[in-house]
Coordinates of C-alpha atoms in Angstrom, one line a residue:
Chain A
M8 CA -32.4 1.0 64.7
A9 CA -35.0 0.7 62.0
I10 CA -33.0 3.1 59.8
K11 CA -29.9 1.0 60.4
T12 CA -31.4 -2.3 59.3
Q13 CA -33.0 -0.7 56.3
L14 CA -29.8 0.9 55.1
S15 CA -27.6 -2.1 55.5
P16 CA -28.8 -3.9 52.3
L17 CA -28.1 -0.7 50.3
L18 CA -24.7 -0.3 51.9
L19 CA -23.8 -3.9 51.2
C20 CA -25.0 -3.5 47.7
L21 CA -23.0 -0.3 47.1
L22 CA -19.9 -2.0 48.5
I23 CA -20.4 -5.0 46.2
S24 CA -21.0 -2.9 43.2
A25 CA -18.0 -0.7 44.0
A26 CA -15.8 -3.7 44.4
A27 CA -16.8 -5.1 41.1
T28 CA -16.4 -1.7 39.3
T29 CA -13.0 -1.0 40.9
T30 CA -11.5 -4.3 39.8
T31 CA -12.4 -3.7 36.2
A32 CA -11.6 0.0 36.2
Y33 CA -7.9 -0.5 36.5
G34 CA -7.5 -3.3 34.1
R35 CA -7.0 -5.9 36.8
K36 CA -10.0 -7.9 35.9
P37 CA -11.1 -10.7 38.1
H38 CA -10.7 -13.0 35.1
S39 CA -10.7 -16.7 35.6
R40 CA -8.1 -18.4 33.5
R41 CA -10.6 -21.0 32.5
P42 CA -10.9 -21.0 28.7
C43 CA -14.2 -20.1 27.0
N44 CA -13.2 -22.2 24.0
E45 CA -10.6 -24.9 23.4
L46 CA -9.6 -26.2 20.0
V47 CA -6.8 -28.5 18.8
F48 CA -5.6 -28.6 15.2
F49 CA -2.6 -29.7 13.2
F50 CA -1.1 -28.0 10.2
H51 CA 1.3 -29.2 7.6
D52 CA 4.1 -27.2 5.9
I53 CA 5.8 -28.5 2.8
L54 CA 8.6 -26.1 1.8
F55 CA 9.4 -25.5 -1.9
N56 CA 12.9 -26.8 -2.6
G57 CA 13.1 -26.3 -6.3
H58 CA 11.7 -29.7 -7.2
N59 CA 8.4 -30.1 -5.4
Y60 CA 6.2 -27.2 -6.7
N61 CA 3.0 -29.2 -7.0
N62 CA 3.2 -30.5 -3.4
A63 CA 4.7 -27.4 -1.8
T64 CA 2.6 -25.3 0.5
A65 CA 5.3 -22.8 1.4
A66 CA 8.1 -20.9 -0.3
I67 CA 11.1 -19.0 0.8
V68 CA 10.6 -15.4 -0.3
G69 CA 13.4 -13.7 1.7
S70 CA 16.8 -14.9 2.6
P71 CA 20.1 -13.5 4.0
S72 CA 23.0 -12.5 1.7
W73 CA 24.4 -16.0 2.0
G74 CA 21.1 -17.7 1.4
N75 CA 18.8 -18.5 -1.6
K76 CA 15.2 -19.3 -2.3
T77 CA 15.4 -23.1 -2.8
T78 CA 17.6 -24.2 0.1
V79 CA 17.4 -23.2 3.8
A80 CA 20.2 -21.0 4.9
T81 CA 23.1 -22.3 7.0
P82 CA 23.2 -22.1 10.0
F83 CA 19.8 -22.6 11.6
N84 CA 17.9 -21.2 8.6
F85 CA 18.7 -17.8 10.0
G86 CA 17.3 -15.1 7.8
D87 CA 14.9 -17.3 5.8
M88 CA 11.5 -15.8 5.4
V89 CA 8.7 -18.1 4.3
V90 CA 5.1 -17.5 3.2
F91 CA 2.7 -20.4 3.5
D92 CA -0.8 -21.7 2.8
D93 CA -0.9 -24.9 4.8
P94 CA -3.8 -27.4 5.2
I95 CA -5.3 -27.7 8.7
T96 CA -6.4 -31.1 9.9
L97 CA -8.0 -32.5 13.0
D98 CA -5.5 -35.3 13.3
N99 CA -1.8 -35.7 12.5
N100 CA -2.4 -37.2 9.0
L101 CA -1.3 -34.9 6.2
H102 CA -3.9 -36.7 4.0
S103 CA -6.9 -36.2 6.2
D104 CA -9.6 -33.9 4.9
P105 CA -8.5 -30.3 5.6
V106 CA -10.8 -28.4 7.9
G107 CA -9.3 -25.1 7.0
R108 CA -6.1 -23.3 5.9
A109 CA -3.2 -21.8 7.9
Q110 CA -2.0 -18.8 5.9
G111 CA 0.8 -16.3 6.7
M112 CA 4.5 -16.2 7.2
Y113 CA 7.3 -17.4 9.4
F114 CA 10.9 -16.4 9.5
Y115 CA 14.0 -17.7 11.2
D116 CA 15.6 -15.0 13.3
Q117 CA 18.2 -16.7 15.4
K118 CA 21.9 -17.4 14.5
N119 CA 22.8 -20.0 17.2
I120 CA 19.7 -22.1 17.5
Y121 CA 16.5 -22.8 15.6
G122 CA 14.1 -20.0 16.3
A123 CA 11.3 -18.4 14.3
W124 CA 8.6 -15.8 14.5
L125 CA 5.1 -16.3 13.2
G126 CA 2.3 -14.1 11.8
F127 CA -0.6 -16.0 10.4
S128 CA -4.3 -16.8 10.3
F129 CA -6.5 -19.8 10.5
L130 CA -9.2 -19.6 7.9
F131 CA -12.3 -21.8 8.3
N132 CA -15.2 -22.2 5.9
S133 CA -16.8 -25.5 6.8
T134 CA -19.9 -26.9 8.4
S135 CA -18.1 -26.7 11.8
Y136 CA -16.7 -23.2 11.6
V137 CA -16.8 -20.1 9.4
G138 CA -14.4 -17.4 10.3
T139 CA -10.8 -16.7 11.1
L140 CA -8.3 -16.6 14.0
N141 CA -5.2 -14.4 13.8
F142 CA -2.0 -15.3 15.5
A143 CA 1.3 -13.6 16.3
G144 CA 4.3 -14.6 18.4
A145 CA 7.8 -16.0 18.8
D146 CA 8.4 -19.7 18.2
P147 CA 11.6 -20.9 20.0
I148 CA 11.4 -24.2 18.0
M149 CA 13.6 -26.3 20.3
N150 CA 11.3 -25.9 23.2
K151 CA 8.8 -28.7 23.5
T152 CA 5.9 -26.2 23.8
R153 CA 5.8 -22.5 22.7
D154 CA 3.0 -20.1 23.5
I155 CA 1.9 -17.4 21.0
S156 CA -1.0 -15.0 21.1
V157 CA -4.4 -15.2 19.5
V158 CA -4.7 -11.5 18.7
G159 CA -8.1 -11.5 17.2
G160 CA -10.8 -13.3 15.3
T161 CA -13.7 -12.9 13.0
G162 CA -16.9 -14.8 12.1
D163 CA -17.5 -17.6 14.6
F164 CA -14.4 -16.3 16.4
F165 CA -15.5 -12.7 16.5
M166 CA -13.2 -10.6 18.7
A167 CA -11.5 -13.7 20.1
R168 CA -8.4 -13.5 22.2
G169 CA -6.3 -16.2 23.7
V170 CA -3.1 -18.2 23.8
A171 CA -2.1 -20.9 21.3
T172 CA 0.5 -23.5 22.3
L173 CA 2.6 -24.9 19.5
M174 CA 4.3 -28.3 19.5
T175 CA 6.4 -29.7 16.7
D176 CA 4.6 -33.0 16.0
A177 CA 6.9 -34.1 13.2
F178 CA 9.6 -32.9 10.9
E179 CA 11.3 -34.5 7.9
G180 CA 14.5 -32.9 6.9
D181 CA 14.2 -29.3 5.7
V182 CA 11.0 -29.9 3.7
Y183 CA 8.2 -31.0 5.9
F184 CA 7.0 -30.2 9.4
R185 CA 3.8 -30.6 11.2
L186 CA 2.7 -28.4 14.1
R187 CA 0.1 -29.3 16.7
V188 CA -1.7 -26.2 17.9
D189 CA -3.7 -26.1 21.2
I190 CA -5.8 -23.0 21.1
K191 CA -7.3 -21.7 24.3
L192 CA -9.5 -18.7 23.9
Y193 CA -10.1 -16.6 27.1
E194 CA -12.2 -13.9 25.4
C195 CA -15.3 -15.1 23.6
W196 CA -18.0 -12.7 22.5
Chain B
M7 CA -44.6 4.5 53.3
A8 CA -43.1 1.3 54.7
I9 CA -43.2 -0.2 51.2
K10 CA -41.5 2.8 49.7
T11 CA -38.5 2.8 52.2
Q12 CA -38.1 -0.9 51.8
L13 CA -38.0 -0.8 48.0
S14 CA -35.6 2.1 47.7
P15 CA -32.4 0.0 48.5
L16 CA -33.5 -2.5 45.8
L17 CA -34.2 0.2 43.3
L18 CA -30.9 1.9 43.9
C19 CA -29.2 -1.4 43.6
L20 CA -30.9 -2.3 40.3
L21 CA -30.0 1.1 38.9
I22 CA -26.3 0.7 40.0
S23 CA -26.1 -2.8 38.6
A24 CA -27.8 -1.7 35.4
A25 CA -25.5 1.2 34.9
A26 CA -22.4 -1.0 35.4
T27 CA -23.8 -3.7 33.0
T28 CA -24.8 -1.2 30.3
T29 CA -21.4 0.5 30.1
T30 CA -19.6 -2.8 29.5
A31 CA -22.3 -4.2 27.2
Y32 CA -21.5 -1.8 24.4
G33 CA -17.7 -1.9 24.6
R34 CA -17.6 1.5 26.2
K35 CA -15.9 0.3 29.3
P36 CA -15.4 2.6 32.2
H37 CA -11.7 1.9 32.0
S38 CA -9.2 3.9 33.8
R39 CA -6.2 4.7 31.8
R40 CA -4.0 3.9 34.8
P41 CA -1.6 1.1 33.8
C42 CA -1.8 -2.2 35.6
N43 CA 1.9 -2.8 34.9
E44 CA 4.8 -0.6 33.7
L45 CA 8.1 -1.8 32.3
V46 CA 11.1 0.0 30.8
F47 CA 13.6 -1.9 28.6
F48 CA 16.3 -1.2 26.1
F49 CA 17.1 -3.3 23.1
H50 CA 20.1 -3.2 20.8
D51 CA 20.2 -3.9 17.1
I52 CA 23.4 -4.6 15.2
L53 CA 22.8 -5.0 11.5
F54 CA 24.8 -7.4 9.5
N55 CA 26.9 -5.4 6.9
G56 CA 28.9 -8.2 5.3
H57 CA 31.8 -7.9 7.8
N58 CA 30.3 -8.2 11.3
Y59 CA 28.6 -11.7 11.3
N60 CA 29.7 -12.6 14.9
N61 CA 28.4 -9.4 16.4
A62 CA 25.4 -8.9 14.2
T63 CA 22.0 -9.5 15.8
A64 CA 20.0 -8.6 12.7
A65 CA 20.2 -9.2 8.9
I66 CA 18.5 -7.8 5.9
V67 CA 16.5 -10.6 4.3
G68 CA 14.4 -8.6 1.8
S69 CA 15.3 -5.5 -0.2
P70 CA 13.9 -3.5 -3.1
S71 CA 15.1 -4.1 -6.7
W72 CA 17.8 -1.4 -6.2
G73 CA 18.9 -2.8 -2.8
N74 CA 21.0 -5.6 -1.5
K75 CA 21.4 -7.7 1.7
T76 CA 24.6 -6.1 3.1
T77 CA 24.0 -2.4 2.6
V78 CA 20.9 -0.4 3.5
A79 CA 18.9 0.8 0.5
T80 CA 19.0 4.5 -0.6
P81 CA 17.0 6.5 0.1
F82 CA 15.8 6.0 3.6
N83 CA 16.4 2.3 3.7
F84 CA 13.0 2.1 1.9
G85 CA 12.2 -1.5 1.1
D86 CA 14.7 -3.2 3.5
M87 CA 13.2 -6.0 5.5
V88 CA 15.2 -7.1 8.6
V89 CA 14.9 -10.0 11.0
F90 CA 16.4 -9.7 14.4
D91 CA 17.3 -11.4 17.7
D92 CA 18.4 -8.5 19.9
P93 CA 19.4 -8.5 23.5
I94 CA 17.1 -6.7 26.0
T95 CA 18.8 -4.8 28.8
L96 CA 17.6 -2.8 31.8
D97 CA 19.8 0.1 31.0
N98 CA 21.3 1.7 27.9
N99 CA 24.5 -0.4 28.0
L100 CA 24.9 -2.9 25.2
H101 CA 27.2 -4.9 27.4
S102 CA 24.8 -5.2 30.4
D103 CA 23.5 -8.6 31.2
P104 CA 20.6 -9.3 28.9
V105 CA 17.3 -9.9 30.7
G106 CA 15.6 -11.2 27.5
R107 CA 15.5 -11.2 23.8
A108 CA 13.6 -9.1 21.3
Q109 CA 12.9 -11.2 18.3
G110 CA 11.0 -10.4 15.1
M111 CA 11.2 -8.1 12.1
Y112 CA 11.1 -4.6 11.0
F113 CA 11.0 -3.1 7.5
Y114 CA 11.4 0.4 6.2
D115 CA 8.3 1.4 4.3
Q116 CA 8.7 5.1 3.5
K117 CA 10.4 6.7 0.4
N118 CA 10.7 10.3 1.7
I119 CA 11.6 9.9 5.4
Y120 CA 12.8 7.2 7.7
G121 CA 9.8 5.1 8.7
A122 CA 9.4 1.5 9.7
W123 CA 6.9 -1.1 10.8
L124 CA 7.6 -3.6 13.5
G125 CA 6.3 -7.1 14.4
F126 CA 8.2 -8.7 17.2
S127 CA 8.1 -10.3 20.6
F128 CA 10.0 -9.9 23.9
L129 CA 11.0 -13.3 25.3
F130 CA 11.8 -13.5 29.0
N131 CA 13.1 -16.5 30.9
S132 CA 14.8 -15.2 34.0
T133 CA 14.2 -15.0 37.7
S134 CA 12.3 -11.8 37.1
Y135 CA 10.0 -12.8 34.3
V136 CA 9.0 -15.9 32.4
G137 CA 6.9 -15.3 29.3
T138 CA 6.4 -13.2 26.2
L139 CA 5.0 -9.9 25.1
N140 CA 3.9 -9.5 21.4
F141 CA 4.1 -6.2 19.7
A142 CA 2.9 -4.7 16.3
G143 CA 2.8 -1.2 15.0
A144 CA 4.3 1.6 12.9
D145 CA 7.5 3.3 13.9
P146 CA 7.8 6.8 12.3
I147 CA 11.4 6.9 13.4
M148 CA 12.0 10.7 13.2
N149 CA 9.3 11.3 15.8
K150 CA 10.8 11.5 19.3
T151 CA 8.3 9.0 20.7
R152 CA 6.2 6.5 18.8
D153 CA 3.4 4.3 20.2
I154 CA 2.8 0.7 19.1
S155 CA 0.5 -1.9 20.4
V156 CA 1.1 -4.7 22.8
V157 CA -1.3 -7.2 21.1
G158 CA -0.9 -10.1 23.5
G159 CA 1.2 -11.9 26.0
T160 CA 1.9 -15.3 27.5
G161 CA 3.3 -16.7 30.8
D162 CA 3.8 -13.9 33.3
F163 CA 2.2 -11.6 30.8
F164 CA -0.7 -13.9 30.1
M165 CA -3.4 -12.1 27.9
A166 CA -1.7 -8.7 28.4
R167 CA -2.6 -5.8 26.2
G168 CA -1.2 -2.2 26.2
V169 CA 0.8 0.4 24.5
A170 CA 4.6 0.6 24.1
T171 CA 6.3 3.9 23.5
L172 CA 9.5 3.6 21.4
M173 CA 12.3 6.2 21.7
T174 CA 15.6 6.0 19.7
D175 CA 18.1 6.1 22.4
A176 CA 21.2 6.0 20.2
F177 CA 22.2 5.1 16.7
E178 CA 25.6 4.7 15.0
G179 CA 25.6 4.9 11.3
D180 CA 23.6 2.2 9.6
V181 CA 24.8 -0.6 11.8
Y182 CA 23.7 0.0 15.4
F183 CA 20.7 1.4 17.1
R184 CA 19.2 1.2 20.5
L185 CA 15.6 1.6 21.3
R186 CA 14.1 2.5 24.7
V187 CA 10.7 0.9 25.2
D188 CA 8.3 2.1 27.8
I189 CA 5.6 -0.5 28.1
K190 CA 2.3 0.3 29.8
L191 CA -0.1 -2.6 30.2
Y192 CA -3.7 -1.8 30.7
E193 CA -5.1 -5.3 30.6
C194 CA -3.5 -7.7 33.1
W195 CA -5.0 -11.0 34.0
Chain C
M29 CA -41.8 -11.6 58.3
A30 CA -40.1 -8.3 58.8
I31 CA -36.7 -10.0 58.4
K32 CA -37.8 -11.6 55.2
T33 CA -38.9 -8.4 53.5
Q34 CA -35.8 -6.6 54.6
L35 CA -33.5 -9.3 53.3
S36 CA -35.0 -9.6 49.9
P37 CA -33.5 -6.5 48.4
L38 CA -30.1 -7.6 49.6
L39 CA -30.6 -11.1 48.2
L40 CA -31.7 -9.8 44.9
C41 CA -28.8 -7.4 44.8
L42 CA -26.4 -10.2 45.6
L43 CA -27.9 -12.4 42.9
I44 CA -27.6 -9.6 40.3
S45 CA -24.1 -8.7 41.2
A46 CA -23.1 -12.4 41.2
A47 CA -24.6 -12.9 37.8
A48 CA -22.8 -9.9 36.4
T49 CA -19.5 -11.0 37.9
T50 CA -19.8 -14.6 36.8
T51 CA -20.4 -13.8 33.2
T52 CA -17.2 -11.7 33.0
A53 CA -15.2 -14.0 35.1
Y54 CA -15.1 -16.8 32.5
G55 CA -14.5 -14.6 29.5
R56 CA -18.0 -15.0 28.2
K57 CA -18.8 -11.4 28.4
P58 CA -22.3 -10.2 27.8
H59 CA -21.0 -8.1 25.0
S60 CA -23.3 -6.5 22.6
R61 CA -22.0 -6.7 19.1
R62 CA -22.9 -3.0 18.6
P63 CA -19.8 -1.1 17.5
C64 CA -18.6 1.7 19.8
N65 CA -17.0 3.4 16.7
E66 CA -17.5 3.0 13.0
L67 CA -15.1 4.4 10.4
V68 CA -14.9 4.1 6.6
F69 CA -11.7 4.8 4.6
F70 CA -10.1 4.0 1.3
F71 CA -6.5 3.4 0.6
H72 CA -4.6 3.4 -2.6
D73 CA -1.7 1.1 -3.5
I74 CA 0.6 1.9 -6.5
L75 CA 3.2 -0.9 -6.9
F76 CA 6.7 -0.1 -8.2
N77 CA 7.2 -1.8 -11.6
G78 CA 10.6 -0.5 -12.5
H79 CA 9.3 2.6 -14.2
N80 CA 7.1 4.5 -11.8
Y81 CA 9.3 5.3 -8.8
N82 CA 7.9 8.8 -8.2
N83 CA 4.3 7.6 -8.1
A84 CA 4.8 4.3 -6.4
T85 CA 3.6 3.8 -2.9
A86 CA 4.7 0.2 -2.6
A87 CA 7.5 -2.1 -3.6
I88 CA 8.2 -5.8 -3.8
V89 CA 11.0 -6.6 -1.3
G90 CA 10.7 -10.4 -1.3
S91 CA 9.8 -12.9 -4.1
P92 CA 10.0 -16.6 -4.7
S93 CA 12.9 -18.2 -6.6
W94 CA 11.0 -17.7 -9.9
G95 CA 10.1 -14.1 -9.2
N96 CA 11.7 -10.7 -9.2
K97 CA 11.3 -7.2 -7.7
T98 CA 9.7 -5.3 -10.6
T99 CA 7.1 -7.8 -11.9
V100 CA 4.6 -9.7 -9.9
A101 CA 5.3 -13.5 -9.8
T102 CA 3.3 -16.0 -11.9
P103 CA 1.0 -17.5 -10.9
F104 CA -1.2 -15.4 -8.6
N105 CA 1.7 -13.2 -7.3
F106 CA 2.4 -16.2 -5.0
G107 CA 5.5 -15.4 -2.9
D108 CA 5.6 -11.7 -3.6
M109 CA 6.1 -9.7 -0.4
V110 CA 5.3 -6.0 -0.6
V111 CA 5.9 -3.0 1.8
F112 CA 3.7 0.0 1.4
D113 CA 3.1 3.6 2.5
D114 CA -0.3 4.3 1.0
P115 CA -2.5 7.4 1.2
I116 CA -5.8 7.1 3.0
T117 CA -8.7 9.0 1.7
L118 CA -12.3 9.5 2.8
D119 CA -13.7 8.8 -0.7
N120 CA -12.6 6.6 -3.6
N121 CA -10.6 9.3 -5.3
L122 CA -6.8 8.8 -5.3
H123 CA -6.3 12.5 -5.6
S124 CA -8.5 13.5 -2.6
D125 CA -6.6 15.0 0.3
P126 CA -5.1 12.2 2.3
V127 CA -6.4 12.0 5.9
G128 CA -3.7 9.6 6.9
R129 CA -1.3 6.9 5.8
A130 CA -1.6 3.1 5.6
Q131 CA 1.8 1.6 6.3
G132 CA 2.9 -2.0 6.5
M133 CA 3.2 -5.0 4.4
Y134 CA 1.2 -7.6 2.4
F135 CA 2.3 -10.8 0.8
Y136 CA 0.6 -13.3 -1.5
D137 CA 0.6 -16.7 0.0
Q138 CA -1.6 -18.8 -2.3
K139 CA -0.6 -20.8 -5.4
N140 CA -4.0 -21.5 -6.9
I141 CA -5.9 -18.3 -6.3
Y142 CA -5.2 -14.7 -5.4
G143 CA -4.8 -14.5 -1.6
A144 CA -2.7 -12.3 0.7
W145 CA -1.9 -11.7 4.3
L146 CA -1.7 -8.2 5.7
G147 CA 0.1 -6.6 8.7
F148 CA -0.2 -2.8 8.7
S149 CA -1.2 0.4 10.6
F150 CA -3.3 3.4 9.9
L151 CA -1.5 6.6 11.0
F152 CA -3.6 9.7 11.5
N153 CA -2.3 13.1 12.4
S154 CA -5.0 15.5 11.4
T155 CA -7.6 17.8 12.9
S156 CA -10.0 14.8 12.9
Y157 CA -7.8 12.1 14.5
V158 CA -4.4 11.7 16.0
G159 CA -3.3 8.2 16.6
T160 CA -2.9 4.8 15.0
L161 CA -4.8 1.6 14.4
N162 CA -3.0 -1.7 14.0
F163 CA -4.4 -4.5 11.8
A164 CA -3.6 -8.1 11.0
G165 CA -5.3 -10.8 9.1
A166 CA -5.8 -12.9 6.0
D167 CA -7.2 -11.3 2.8
P168 CA -8.7 -13.9 0.5
I169 CA -8.9 -11.3 -2.3
M170 CA -11.4 -13.0 -4.5
N171 CA -14.1 -12.8 -1.8
K172 CA -16.2 -9.7 -2.1
T173 CA -15.7 -8.9 1.6
R174 CA -12.9 -10.0 3.9
D175 CA -12.7 -9.5 7.7
I176 CA -9.4 -8.8 9.4
S177 CA -8.7 -7.9 13.0
V178 CA -8.0 -4.5 14.6
V179 CA -5.5 -5.8 17.1
G180 CA -4.8 -2.5 18.9
G181 CA -4.6 1.3 18.7
T182 CA -3.0 4.3 20.2
G183 CA -3.8 8.0 20.7
D184 CA -7.4 8.7 19.8
F185 CA -7.8 4.9 19.3
F186 CA -6.1 4.0 22.5
M187 CA -6.5 0.3 23.2
A188 CA -9.0 -0.2 20.4
R189 CA -10.0 -3.6 19.2
G190 CA -12.4 -4.6 16.4
V191 CA -13.0 -6.0 13.0
A192 CA -12.2 -4.3 9.6
T193 CA -14.0 -5.4 6.5
L194 CA -11.9 -5.1 3.3
M195 CA -13.5 -4.7 -0.1
T196 CA -11.5 -4.3 -3.4
D197 CA -12.9 -1.1 -4.7
A198 CA -10.9 -1.0 -7.9
F199 CA -7.8 -2.5 -9.5
E200 CA -5.9 -1.7 -12.6
G201 CA -3.6 -4.4 -13.9
D202 CA -0.8 -5.3 -11.5
V203 CA 0.1 -1.7 -10.5
Y204 CA -2.9 -0.1 -8.8
F205 CA -5.5 -1.2 -6.4
R206 CA -7.9 0.5 -4.0
L207 CA -9.3 -1.0 -0.9
R208 CA -12.4 0.2 1.0
V209 CA -12.0 -0.5 4.7
D210 CA -15.1 -0.5 7.0
I211 CA -13.7 -0.4 10.5
K212 CA -16.0 -1.4 13.4
L213 CA -14.5 -1.0 16.8
Y214 CA -16.1 -3.0 19.7
E215 CA -13.6 -2.0 22.4
C216 CA -13.2 1.7 22.9
W217 CA -11.5 3.1 26.0

């Protein structure tokens, strides 16, 4: 009886430790889906159209055989590949002080609807943040919200991973659009 | 003696906990390489050649100085950059009901052999899956199998990471190829 | 009294286990920032300029409306998109035996300074390493060091994640540059 009562804490402990170890061992982590960091930004894309070089933050650098570099391709911009260096702001005003830059590319990859794919980074170098976040994913533009992956980060966002939800906050013809990005990080180091 | 027997469960427990904590603390996780999810899909790429717009699921949007947008470059397609929106099927039949779309880009980056690099997403919106998987990696096409990374996921594949093995299941000239993709996820949330 | 002393190891154990579980459960892992693997490589990029096909390891495949495929665009190469298959060496000598290949793309995305974005892989198939590492991130070239993300790996680098620091080790005009890459992996399986 004395042996039994003395062993039980150890047994319980072993069971608890074993349970914790097992759940991580097979990749099925007992992760909460509660973010460890949440950030909201806007970024602003002004596409070069042959006449707006000084204001433009983006340019078509690849296009399909029927396209060109100063007009979006018809239909649905399909085949246009764009590189960009867009200001990031905290609100939806293009003229607010930028808090960083969104740099990378997007390209339109659908023939029958507006759809794009994005590979880009957020670069911060301010009093609030120093570092980068790297993103990749599909952007089915006509959906109200689209989720892409935060695939990594550096500096203040060292080793970050998460999900970013894109929303088209505004667009004006083929030249300007503004995206709202709700970033939720689930891995923070 | 009584003290000794009463402390030993605690000591053991501390040692066990310490061991578990230490292994994770330095990134050397005691991960099993047993997948937490396994999926097999096929996707089908029909490249635009100037005459097959209706059937085409992909188009050349960048090419080297000696290339063009309706014929693959010689040699080895080197320098061709392609955007695609390909149907995903559960078997190797192009005409099977698609279960999703593979959207993104590939480009041929080798001069002396067929080799490509891929950045793309799988988009699912069916009764089976709702969500996306994001991929990146090199595709040395002449190898029977090629491993790329699953760098993230959303929806049903929230925060997924893993490895996808590509196999060329068929190709017909320069216009059609079919890839088999064996996806093994090792991080599932 | 006897009950109290017998319960205390169990209580402590529970508290310790709970603490360990809680910290991981919300993504705030108690990660050390000590790398689990460190690697240093150089890679060498020789851009095709219309006259150096045999030596070239990279080619412009996309360019802005004012650019072309054999000369970098003015100003700041903005809009040039390049695919590459560069030798990786252990030292800064272009003629050292390559230990792998760096394959992927970079593009210049800034109008007012040299800046690029990179998506690429390291491919190893040697006695030292067999496998791949996949990278993505922004490269503000004029900074002495730039951090990008290791977003995944395969083979010997199965499921790797980390940070790679880029340094421009040399450049010669518009045709040759050499990058030093200090890779620190923080997730090793």
